[in-house]
Amino acid sequence: MNMKIFGALVCLFILSAVCAAEDSSTYYDRLGSKLYTARNYTEALDYFNKSLAQNASNADAWTHRGNTWKALNKLNESIDSYKKGLELDDKKTAAWSGLADAYNSKKDYANASNAAGKAAESDKKDKAARLREGNILQLRGLFEEAAVKYNGALSIDANYTDALYRKGLSSLAANNTTEAIELFDSVLARNPKHKLAYNAKGQALEAQGKYTSALMAYDRALQIDPKWNQALVNKMHVLMAQGKQKEAMDIFLTV
């Protein structure tokens, strides 16, 4: 057989084998993703492992495997998987986001902030990545820095209620209660069933000494969720501040 033809056939055979491995890897990754969506994490993990056995360069499978380990609360294994995926593709937003969440769960806020920042850099239009950055900074007590990230999310979507609410919490923590109330009102204008915003607004009003208005805010939260302990406790504190000891005690006996 002509050596050039033989060489071409060998190359074709190798390429076919590589393509078959890649196709199998994608197929197993897809099956694993379906099981992951159904919360069948153990079986999903088996399929992601099969995917990677076929093609260890499948960055998606490494990311999905990281998500699955995280769902199983195996955070170290999750972090390792995300890192391997990012070695293959350092622009993969989902892997950076998952890595940020895993570090956040370990209370490793410095690494979580770094990963969240990388996620935001990799997709300039990802409002959730900026929200995640802000939330981690907020957990670290860096409220002004967090507000900057929330503003970044709101520049992408001015109606992003999660960013408005979280920015309001930063304002409340900084004792800027007037701005906080405005932000919580913006949330409620967009979502009248946002019980967290009613509760936080009540706290801001309480900090201003406006107990009657605070009580109304807590009552609105309790209309949405009558058994919500946090709002009940806050309402009890306001009643005590108003000298309504019996009403406060009635709540105390239920929480």
Coordinates of N, CA and C in Angstrom, one line a residue:
M1 N 0.9 -1.2 0.0 CA 0.0 0.0 0.0 C 0.9 1.2 0.0
N2 N 0.5 2.2 -0.8 CA 1.2 3.5 -0.8 C 1.3 4.1 0.6
M3 N 2.6 4.4 1.0 CA 2.8 4.9 2.4 C 2.0 6.2 2.7
K4 N 1.8 7.0 1.7 CA 1.0 8.3 1.9 C -0.4 7.9 2.2
I5 N -0.9 7.0 1.4 CA -2.3 6.5 1.6 C -2.5 5.9 3.0
F6 N -1.5 5.0 3.3 CA -1.5 4.4 4.6 C -1.5 5.4 5.8
G7 N -0.6 6.4 5.6 CA -0.5 7.4 6.6 C -1.8 8.2 6.8
A8 N -2.4 8.5 5.6 CA -3.7 9.2 5.7 C -4.8 8.4 6.4
L9 N -4.8 7.1 6.1 CA -5.8 6.2 6.7 C -5.6 6.1 8.3
V10 N -4.3 6.1 8.7 CA -4.0 6.0 10.1 C -4.5 7.3 10.8
C11 N -4.2 8.5 10.1 CA -4.6 9.8 10.7 C -6.2 9.8 10.7
L12 N -6.8 9.3 9.7 CA -8.3 9.3 9.7 C -8.8 8.4 10.8
F13 N -8.2 7.3 11.0 CA -8.6 6.4 12.1 C -8.4 7.1 13.5
I14 N -7.3 7.7 13.7 CA -7.0 8.4 14.9 C -8.0 9.5 15.2
L15 N -8.3 10.3 14.1 CA -9.3 11.4 14.2 C -10.7 10.8 14.5
S16 N -11.0 9.7 13.9 CA -12.3 9.1 14.2 C -12.4 8.7 15.6
A17 N -11.3 8.1 16.1 CA -11.3 7.7 17.5 C -11.5 8.8 18.5
V18 N -10.8 9.9 18.2 CA -10.8 11.2 19.0 C -12.2 11.7 18.9
C19 N -12.8 11.8 17.8 CA -14.2 12.3 17.6 C -15.2 11.5 18.4
A20 N -15.0 10.1 18.3 CA -15.9 9.2 19.0 C -15.8 9.5 20.5
A21 N -14.6 9.6 21.0 CA -14.4 9.9 22.4 C -15.0 11.2 22.8
E22 N -14.9 12.2 22.0 CA -15.5 13.5 22.3 C -17.0 13.4 22.3
D23 N -17.5 12.7 21.3 CA -19.0 12.5 21.2 C -19.5 11.7 22.4
S24 N -18.8 10.7 22.9 CA -19.2 9.9 24.0 C -19.1 10.8 25.3
S25 N -18.1 11.6 25.4 CA -17.9 12.5 26.5 C -19.1 13.5 26.6
T26 N -19.5 14.1 25.5 CA -20.6 15.0 25.4 C -21.9 14.3 25.8
Y27 N -22.1 13.1 25.3 CA -23.3 12.3 25.6 C -23.4 12.0 27.1
Y28 N -22.3 11.5 27.7 CA -22.4 11.2 29.1 C -22.6 12.5 29.9
D29 N -22.0 13.6 29.5 CA -22.1 14.9 30.2 C -23.6 15.3 30.1
R30 N -24.2 15.1 29.0 CA -25.6 15.5 28.8 C -26.5 14.7 29.7
L31 N -26.2 13.4 29.8 CA -27.0 12.5 30.7 C -26.8 12.9 32.2
G32 N -25.6 13.2 32.5 CA -25.3 13.6 33.9 C -26.1 14.9 34.2
S33 N -26.1 15.8 33.3 CA -26.8 17.1 33.5 C -28.3 16.9 33.7
K34 N -28.9 16.0 33.0 CA -30.3 15.7 33.2 C -30.6 15.1 34.6
L35 N -29.7 14.2 35.1 CA -29.8 13.6 36.4 C -29.6 14.7 37.5
Y36 N -28.6 15.6 37.2 CA -28.3 16.7 38.1 C -29.6 17.6 38.3
T37 N -30.2 17.9 37.2 CA -31.4 18.7 37.2 C -32.5 18.0 38.0
A38 N -32.6 16.7 38.0 CA -33.6 15.9 38.7 C -33.1 15.7 40.2
R39 N -32.0 16.3 40.5 CA -31.4 16.1 41.9 C -30.9 14.7 42.2
N40 N -30.7 13.9 41.2 CA -30.1 12.6 41.4 C -28.6 12.7 41.3
Y41 N -28.0 13.3 42.4 CA -26.6 13.7 42.3 C -25.6 12.6 42.2
T42 N -25.9 11.5 42.9 CA -24.9 10.4 42.9 C -24.8 9.8 41.5
E43 N -25.9 9.5 40.9 CA -25.9 9.0 39.5 C -25.3 10.0 38.5
A44 N -25.6 11.3 38.8 CA -25.1 12.3 37.9 C -23.6 12.3 37.9
L45 N -23.0 12.2 39.1 CA -21.6 12.2 39.3 C -21.0 11.0 38.5
D46 N -21.6 9.9 38.5 CA -21.1 8.7 37.8 C -21.0 9.0 36.3
Y47 N -22.0 9.7 35.8 CA -21.9 10.0 34.3 C -20.9 11.1 34.0
F48 N -20.7 12.1 34.9 CA -19.7 13.1 34.7 C -18.3 12.4 34.7
N49 N -18.1 11.5 35.6 CA -16.9 10.7 35.6 C -16.6 9.9 34.3
K50 N -17.7 9.3 33.8 CA -17.6 8.6 32.6 C -17.3 9.6 31.4
S51 N -17.9 10.7 31.5 CA -17.6 11.7 30.4 C -16.1 12.1 30.4
L52 N -15.6 12.3 31.6 CA -14.2 12.8 31.7 C -13.2 11.6 31.4
A53 N -13.7 10.4 31.6 CA -12.9 9.2 31.3 C -12.7 9.1 29.8
Q54 N -13.7 9.6 29.0 CA -13.7 9.6 27.6 C -12.9 10.8 27.1
N55 N -13.0 11.9 27.7 CA -12.3 13.1 27.3 C -12.0 14.0 28.5
A56 N -10.8 13.9 29.0 CA -10.4 14.7 30.2 C -10.3 16.2 29.9
S57 N -10.4 16.6 28.6 CA -10.4 18.0 28.3 C -11.7 18.6 28.1
N58 N -12.8 18.0 28.6 CA -14.1 18.5 28.6 C -14.4 19.4 29.7
A59 N -14.1 20.7 29.5 CA -14.3 21.7 30.6 C -15.7 21.8 31.1
D60 N -16.7 21.6 30.3 CA -18.1 21.6 30.8 C -18.3 20.5 31.8
A61 N -17.8 19.3 31.5 CA -18.0 18.1 32.4 C -17.3 18.4 33.7
W62 N -16.1 19.0 33.7 CA -15.4 19.3 35.0 C -16.3 20.3 35.8
T63 N -16.9 21.3 35.1 CA -17.7 22.3 35.8 C -19.0 21.6 36.3
H64 N -19.6 20.8 35.5 CA -20.8 20.1 36.0 C -20.5 19.1 37.2
R65 N -19.3 18.5 37.1 CA -18.9 17.6 38.2 C -18.7 18.5 39.4
G66 N -18.1 19.7 39.3 CA -18.0 20.6 40.4 C -19.3 20.9 41.1
N67 N -20.3 21.2 40.2 CA -21.6 21.6 40.7 C -22.2 20.4 41.5
T68 N -22.0 19.2 41.0 CA -22.5 18.0 41.7 C -21.9 17.7 43.0
W69 N -20.5 17.9 43.1 CA -19.9 17.7 44.3 C -20.3 18.8 45.3
K70 N -20.6 20.0 44.8 CA -21.0 21.0 45.7 C -22.4 20.7 46.3
A71 N -23.3 20.2 45.4 CA -24.6 19.8 45.8 C -24.6 18.7 46.9
L72 N -23.6 17.9 46.8 CA -23.4 16.8 47.8 C -22.6 17.3 49.0
N73 N -22.3 18.6 49.1 CA -21.6 19.2 50.2 C -20.2 18.7 50.3
K74 N -19.6 18.3 49.2 CA -18.2 17.9 49.2 C -17.4 19.0 48.5
L75 N -17.1 20.0 49.4 CA -16.7 21.3 48.9 C -15.2 21.2 48.3
N76 N -14.4 20.5 49.0 CA -13.0 20.4 48.5 C -12.9 19.7 47.1
E77 N -13.7 18.6 47.0 CA -13.8 17.9 45.7 C -14.4 18.9 44.6
S78 N -15.4 19.6 45.0 CA -16.0 20.6 44.1 C -15.0 21.6 43.6
I79 N -14.2 22.2 44.6 CA -13.2 23.2 44.2 C -12.2 22.6 43.2
D80 N -11.7 21.4 43.5 CA -10.8 20.7 42.6 C -11.3 20.6 41.2
S81 N -12.6 20.2 41.1 CA -13.2 20.0 39.8 C -13.3 21.4 39.0
Y82 N -13.7 22.4 39.7 CA -13.8 23.7 39.0 C -12.4 24.2 38.6
K83 N -11.4 24.0 39.4 CA -10.1 24.4 39.0 C -9.6 23.7 37.8
K84 N -9.9 22.4 37.7 CA -9.4 21.6 36.5 C -10.1 22.1 35.3
G85 N -11.4 22.4 35.4 CA -12.1 23.0 34.3 C -11.6 24.3 33.9
L86 N -11.2 25.1 34.8 CA -10.6 26.5 34.5 C -9.2 26.4 34.0
E87 N -8.5 25.3 34.3 CA -7.2 25.1 33.6 C -7.4 24.9 32.1
L88 N -8.5 24.4 31.7 CA -8.8 24.2 30.3 C -9.4 25.4 29.7
D89 N -10.2 26.1 30.4 CA -10.9 27.3 29.9 C -11.1 28.3 31.0
D90 N -10.2 29.3 31.1 CA -10.3 30.2 32.2 C -11.3 31.3 32.0
K91 N -12.1 31.2 30.9 CA -13.1 32.2 30.6 C -14.5 31.6 31.0
K92 N -14.5 30.5 31.5 CA -15.8 29.8 31.8 C -16.5 30.4 33.0
T93 N -17.5 31.2 32.8 CA -18.2 32.0 33.8 C -18.8 31.0 34.9
A94 N -19.4 29.9 34.4 CA -20.1 29.0 35.3 C -19.1 28.4 36.3
A95 N -17.9 28.1 35.8 CA -16.9 27.5 36.7 C -16.4 28.5 37.8
W96 N -16.2 29.7 37.4 CA -15.8 30.8 38.3 C -16.9 31.0 39.3
S97 N -18.2 31.0 38.9 CA -19.3 31.3 39.7 C -19.4 30.1 40.8
G98 N -19.3 28.9 40.3 CA -19.4 27.7 41.1 C -18.3 27.7 42.2
L99 N -17.1 28.1 41.7 CA -15.9 28.2 42.6 C -16.2 29.2 43.7
A100 N -16.7 30.4 43.3 CA -17.0 31.4 44.3 C -18.0 30.9 45.3
D101 N -19.0 30.2 44.9 CA -20.1 29.7 45.8 C -19.4 28.6 46.8
A102 N -18.6 27.8 46.2 CA -17.9 26.8 47.1 C -17.0 27.4 48.1
Y103 N -16.2 28.4 47.7 CA -15.4 29.0 48.7 C -16.2 29.8 49.7
N104 N -17.3 30.4 49.3 CA -18.2 31.1 50.1 C -18.8 30.2 51.2
S105 N -19.2 29.0 50.8 CA -19.7 28.0 51.7 C -18.7 27.5 52.7
K106 N -17.4 27.6 52.4 CA -16.3 27.3 53.3 C -15.9 28.5 54.2
K107 N -16.6 29.6 53.9 CA -16.3 30.9 54.6 C -14.9 31.4 54.3
D108 N -14.4 31.0 53.1 CA -13.2 31.5 52.6 C -13.5 32.7 51.7
Y109 N -13.8 33.8 52.4 CA -14.4 34.9 51.6 C -13.3 35.6 50.7
A110 N -12.1 35.6 51.0 CA -11.1 36.2 50.2 C -11.0 35.5 48.8
N111 N -10.9 34.1 48.8 CA -10.9 33.4 47.6 C -12.3 33.4 46.9
A112 N -13.3 33.5 47.7 CA -14.7 33.6 47.1 C -14.8 35.0 46.3
S113 N -14.3 36.0 46.9 CA -14.3 37.3 46.2 C -13.5 37.3 44.9
N114 N -12.3 36.7 45.0 CA -11.5 36.6 43.8 C -12.2 35.9 42.7
A115 N -12.8 34.7 43.0 CA -13.5 33.9 42.0 C -14.7 34.6 41.5
A116 N -15.4 35.3 42.4 CA -16.6 36.1 41.9 C -16.2 37.2 41.0
G117 N -15.1 37.8 41.3 CA -14.6 38.9 40.4 C -14.2 38.3 39.0
K118 N -13.6 37.1 39.0 CA -13.3 36.5 37.7 C -14.5 36.2 36.9
A119 N -15.6 35.7 37.6 CA -16.8 35.4 36.9 C -17.4 36.7 36.3
A120 N -17.3 37.8 37.0 CA -17.9 39.1 36.4 C -17.0 39.5 35.2
E121 N -15.7 39.3 35.3 CA -14.8 39.8 34.2 C -15.1 38.9 33.0
S122 N -15.4 37.7 33.2 CA -15.5 36.8 32.0 C -16.8 37.0 31.2
D123 N -17.8 37.7 31.9 CA -19.1 38.0 31.2 C -19.5 39.3 31.7
K124 N -19.3 40.4 30.9 CA -19.6 41.7 31.2 C -21.1 42.0 31.4
K125 N -21.9 41.1 30.9 CA -23.4 41.3 30.9 C -24.0 40.4 31.9
D126 N -23.3 39.8 32.8 CA -23.8 38.8 33.7 C -24.1 39.6 35.0
K127 N -25.4 40.0 35.2 CA -25.8 40.7 36.4 C -25.7 39.9 37.7
A128 N -25.9 38.6 37.5 CA -25.8 37.7 38.7 C -24.4 37.6 39.2
A129 N -23.4 37.7 38.3 CA -22.0 37.6 38.8 C -21.7 38.8 39.6
R130 N -22.2 40.0 39.3 CA -22.0 41.2 40.0 C -22.7 41.1 41.4
L131 N -23.9 40.6 41.3 CA -24.7 40.4 42.6 C -23.9 39.5 43.5
R132 N -23.3 38.4 43.0 CA -22.5 37.5 43.8 C -21.3 38.2 44.4
E133 N -20.7 39.0 43.6 CA -19.5 39.8 44.1 C -19.9 40.6 45.3
G134 N -21.1 41.3 45.1 CA -21.6 42.2 46.2 C -21.9 41.5 47.4
N135 N -22.6 40.3 47.3 CA -23.0 39.6 48.4 C -21.8 39.1 49.3
I136 N -20.8 38.6 48.6 CA -19.6 38.2 49.3 C -18.9 39.3 50.0
L137 N -18.8 40.5 49.4 CA -18.2 41.6 50.0 C -19.1 42.1 51.2
Q138 N -20.4 41.9 51.1 CA -21.3 42.3 52.2 C -21.1 41.4 53.4
L139 N -20.9 40.1 53.1 CA -20.6 39.1 54.2 C -19.3 39.5 54.9
R140 N -18.4 40.1 54.2 CA -17.1 40.5 54.8 C -17.2 41.8 55.5
G141 N -18.4 42.5 55.5 CA -18.6 43.7 56.1 C -18.1 44.9 55.3
L142 N -17.8 44.7 54.0 CA -17.3 45.8 53.1 C -18.5 46.3 52.4
F143 N -19.3 47.1 53.1 CA -20.6 47.5 52.6 C -20.5 48.6 51.4
E144 N -19.6 49.5 51.5 CA -19.4 50.4 50.4 C -19.0 49.7 49.1
E145 N -18.0 48.8 49.3 CA -17.5 48.1 48.1 C -18.6 47.2 47.5
A146 N -19.5 46.6 48.4 CA -20.6 45.8 47.9 C -21.6 46.7 47.1
A147 N -21.8 47.9 47.6 CA -22.8 48.8 46.9 C -22.3 49.1 45.5
V148 N -21.0 49.2 45.3 CA -20.5 49.4 43.9 C -20.8 48.3 43.0
K149 N -20.7 47.0 43.5 CA -21.0 45.9 42.7 C -22.5 45.8 42.4
Y150 N -23.3 46.2 43.4 CA -24.8 46.2 43.1 C -25.1 47.2 42.1
N151 N -24.4 48.3 42.1 CA -24.6 49.4 41.1 C -24.3 48.8 39.7
G152 N -23.2 48.0 39.7 CA -22.8 47.4 38.4 C -23.9 46.5 37.9
A153 N -24.5 45.7 38.8 CA -25.6 44.8 38.4 C -26.8 45.6 37.9
L154 N -27.1 46.7 38.6 CA -28.3 47.6 38.3 C -28.0 48.4 37.0
S155 N -26.8 48.6 36.6 CA -26.5 49.2 35.3 C -26.8 48.3 34.2
I156 N -26.8 47.0 34.4 CA -27.2 46.0 33.4 C -28.7 45.8 33.4
D157 N -29.4 45.9 34.6 CA -30.8 45.7 34.7 C -31.3 46.6 35.9
A158 N -31.9 47.7 35.5 CA -32.3 48.7 36.6 C -33.4 48.1 37.4
N159 N -34.1 47.1 37.0 CA -35.2 46.5 37.7 C -34.8 45.2 38.5
Y160 N -33.5 45.0 38.7 CA -33.0 43.8 39.3 C -33.3 43.9 40.8
T161 N -34.4 43.3 41.3 CA -34.8 43.5 42.7 C -33.8 42.9 43.7
D162 N -33.1 41.8 43.3 CA -32.2 41.3 44.2 C -31.0 42.3 44.5
A163 N -30.6 43.0 43.5 CA -29.5 44.0 43.7 C -30.0 45.2 44.5
L164 N -31.3 45.6 44.2 CA -31.8 46.7 44.9 C -32.0 46.4 46.4
Y165 N -32.4 45.2 46.7 CA -32.6 44.8 48.1 C -31.3 44.7 48.8
R166 N -30.3 44.1 48.2 CA -29.0 43.9 48.8 C -28.3 45.3 49.0
K167 N -28.5 46.2 48.0 CA -27.9 47.5 48.1 C -28.6 48.2 49.3
G168 N -29.9 48.0 49.5 CA -30.6 48.5 50.6 C -30.0 48.0 52.0
L169 N -29.7 46.7 52.0 CA -29.1 46.2 53.2 C -27.7 46.9 53.5
S170 N -27.0 47.1 52.5 CA -25.7 47.8 52.7 C -25.9 49.2 53.3
S171 N -26.9 49.9 52.7 CA -27.3 51.2 53.2 C -27.7 51.2 54.7
L172 N -28.5 50.2 55.0 CA -29.0 50.0 56.4 C -27.8 49.7 57.3
A173 N -26.9 48.9 56.9 CA -25.7 48.5 57.7 C -24.9 49.8 57.9
A174 N -24.8 50.7 57.0 CA -24.1 51.9 57.1 C -24.8 53.0 57.8
N175 N -26.0 52.7 58.3 CA -26.9 53.6 59.0 C -27.4 54.7 58.1
N176 N -27.4 54.5 56.8 CA -28.1 55.4 55.9 C -29.5 54.9 55.7
T177 N -30.3 55.2 56.7 CA -31.6 54.6 56.7 C -32.6 55.2 55.7
T178 N -32.4 56.5 55.4 CA -33.3 57.1 54.4 C -33.1 56.5 53.1
E179 N -31.9 56.3 52.7 CA -31.6 55.7 51.4 C -32.0 54.2 51.4
A180 N -31.9 53.5 52.5 CA -32.3 52.1 52.6 C -33.8 52.0 52.4
I181 N -34.6 52.9 53.0 CA -36.0 52.8 52.9 C -36.4 53.1 51.4
E182 N -35.7 54.0 50.8 CA -36.0 54.3 49.3 C -35.8 53.1 48.5
L183 N -34.7 52.4 48.8 CA -34.3 51.2 48.0 C -35.3 50.0 48.3
F184 N -35.7 49.9 49.5 CA -36.7 48.8 49.8 C -38.1 49.1 49.2
D185 N -38.4 50.4 49.2 CA -39.6 50.8 48.5 C -39.6 50.5 47.0
S186 N -38.4 50.7 46.4 CA -38.2 50.4 45.0 C -38.4 48.9 44.7
V187 N -37.9 48.1 45.7 CA -38.1 46.6 45.6 C -39.6 46.3 45.6
L188 N -40.3 46.9 46.6 CA -41.7 46.6 46.8 C -42.6 47.1 45.7
A189 N -42.1 48.1 45.0 CA -42.9 48.6 43.9 C -42.8 47.6 42.7
R190 N -41.7 46.9 42.7 CA -41.6 45.9 41.6 C -42.1 44.5 42.0
N191 N -42.0 44.2 43.3 CA -42.5 43.0 43.9 C -43.2 43.2 45.2
P192 N -44.5 43.4 45.2 CA -45.2 43.7 46.5 C -45.2 42.5 47.4
K193 N -44.8 41.3 47.0 CA -44.8 40.1 47.9 C -43.4 39.8 48.5
H194 N -42.5 40.8 48.4 CA -41.1 40.6 48.9 C -41.1 40.8 50.4
K195 N -41.3 39.8 51.1 CA -41.4 39.9 52.6 C -40.1 40.4 53.2
L196 N -38.9 40.0 52.6 CA -37.7 40.4 53.2 C -37.5 42.0 53.1
A197 N -38.0 42.5 52.0 CA -37.9 44.0 51.9 C -38.8 44.7 52.9
Y198 N -40.0 44.1 53.2 CA -40.9 44.7 54.2 C -40.2 44.7 55.6
N199 N -39.6 43.5 55.9 CA -38.9 43.3 57.1 C -37.8 44.3 57.3
A200 N -36.9 44.4 56.2 CA -35.8 45.3 56.3 C -36.2 46.8 56.4
K201 N -37.3 47.1 55.7 CA -37.8 48.5 55.8 C -38.3 48.7 57.2
G202 N -38.9 47.8 57.8 CA -39.3 47.9 59.2 C -38.1 48.2 60.1
Q203 N -37.0 47.5 59.9 CA -35.8 47.7 60.7 C -35.3 49.2 60.5
A204 N -35.3 49.6 59.2 CA -34.8 51.0 59.0 C -35.7 52.0 59.7
L205 N -37.0 51.8 59.6 CA -38.0 52.7 60.2 C -37.8 52.7 61.8
E206 N -37.6 51.5 62.3 CA -37.4 51.3 63.7 C -36.1 52.1 64.2
A207 N -35.1 52.0 63.3 CA -33.8 52.7 63.7 C -34.0 54.2 63.7
Q208 N -35.0 54.7 62.9 CA -35.4 56.1 62.9 C -36.3 56.5 64.0
G209 N -36.7 55.5 64.8 CA -37.7 55.8 65.9 C -39.1 55.9 65.4
K210 N -39.4 55.5 64.2 CA -40.7 55.6 63.6 C -41.4 54.2 63.9
Y211 N -41.8 54.0 65.1 CA -42.3 52.7 65.5 C -43.6 52.3 64.9
T212 N -44.5 53.3 64.7 CA -45.8 52.9 64.1 C -45.7 52.5 62.7
S213 N -44.8 53.2 61.9 CA -44.5 52.8 60.5 C -43.8 51.5 60.4
A214 N -42.9 51.3 61.4 CA -42.1 50.0 61.4 C -43.1 48.9 61.7
L215 N -44.0 49.1 62.6 CA -45.0 48.0 62.9 C -45.8 47.7 61.7
M216 N -46.2 48.7 60.9 CA -47.0 48.5 59.7 C -46.1 47.6 58.7
A217 N -44.8 47.9 58.6 CA -44.0 47.2 57.7 C -43.9 45.7 58.1
Y218 N -43.7 45.5 59.4 CA -43.6 44.1 59.9 C -44.9 43.4 59.7
D219 N -46.0 44.1 59.9 CA -47.3 43.4 59.6 C -47.5 43.1 58.2
R220 N -47.0 43.9 57.3 CA -47.1 43.5 55.8 C -46.3 42.3 55.5
A221 N -45.1 42.2 56.2 CA -44.3 40.9 56.0 C -45.1 39.7 56.5
L222 N -45.7 39.9 57.6 CA -46.5 38.8 58.3 C -47.8 38.5 57.5
Q223 N -48.3 39.4 56.8 CA -49.4 39.1 55.9 C -49.0 38.1 54.9
I224 N -47.8 38.2 54.4 CA -47.2 37.3 53.4 C -46.8 36.0 54.0
D225 N -46.3 36.0 55.2 CA -45.8 34.8 55.9 C -46.1 34.9 57.4
P226 N -47.3 34.5 57.8 CA -47.8 34.7 59.2 C -46.9 34.1 60.3
K227 N -46.2 33.1 59.9 CA -45.4 32.3 60.9 C -43.9 32.7 60.8
W228 N -43.5 33.7 60.2 CA -42.1 34.1 60.0 C -41.6 34.6 61.3
N229 N -40.7 33.9 61.9 CA -40.2 34.2 63.2 C -39.4 35.6 63.3
Q230 N -38.6 35.8 62.2 CA -37.8 37.0 62.2 C -38.7 38.3 62.3
A231 N -39.8 38.3 61.5 CA -40.7 39.5 61.5 C -41.5 39.5 62.8
L232 N -41.8 38.4 63.4 CA -42.5 38.3 64.6 C -41.7 38.9 65.8
V233 N -40.4 38.5 65.8 CA -39.5 39.0 66.8 C -39.3 40.5 66.7
N234 N -39.1 41.0 65.5 CA -39.0 42.4 65.2 C -40.2 43.2 65.7
K235 N -41.4 42.6 65.4 CA -42.6 43.3 65.8 C -42.7 43.3 67.3
M236 N -42.3 42.2 68.0 CA -42.3 42.2 69.4 C -41.4 43.3 70.0
H237 N -40.3 43.5 69.4 CA -39.4 44.5 69.9 C -40.0 45.9 69.8
V238 N -40.7 46.2 68.7 CA -41.3 47.5 68.5 C -42.4 47.7 69.5
L239 N -43.2 46.6 69.7 CA -44.3 46.7 70.7 C -43.8 47.0 72.1
M240 N -42.7 46.4 72.4 CA -42.0 46.7 73.7 C -41.6 48.1 73.8
A241 N -41.0 48.6 72.7 CA -40.6 50.0 72.7 C -41.7 51.0 72.8
Q242 N -42.9 50.6 72.4 CA -44.1 51.4 72.5 C -44.8 51.2 73.9
G243 N -44.2 50.3 74.7 CA -44.8 50.1 76.0 C -46.0 49.1 76.0
K244 N -46.2 48.4 74.9 CA -47.3 47.5 74.8 C -46.8 46.1 75.2
Q245 N -46.6 45.9 76.5 CA -46.0 44.7 77.0 C -46.9 43.5 76.8
K246 N -48.2 43.6 77.0 CA -49.0 42.4 76.8 C -49.0 41.9 75.4
E247 N -49.1 42.8 74.4 CA -49.1 42.4 73.0 C -47.7 41.8 72.7
A248 N -46.7 42.4 73.2 CA -45.3 41.8 73.0 C -45.2 40.4 73.6
M249 N -45.7 40.2 74.8 CA -45.7 38.9 75.4 C -46.5 37.9 74.7
D250 N -47.6 38.3 74.1 CA -48.4 37.3 73.3 C -47.6 36.8 72.2
I251 N -46.8 37.6 71.5 CA -45.9 37.2 70.4 C -44.8 36.3 71.0
F252 N -44.2 36.7 72.1 CA -43.1 36.0 72.7 C -43.5 34.5 73.0
L253 N -44.7 34.3 73.4 CA -45.2 33.0 73.8 C -45.4 32.1 72.5
T254 N -45.3 32.7 71.3 CA -45.6 31.9 70.1 C -44.3 31.6 69.3
V255 N -43.2 32.4 69.6 CA -42.0 32.2 68.8 C -41.0 31.3 69.5

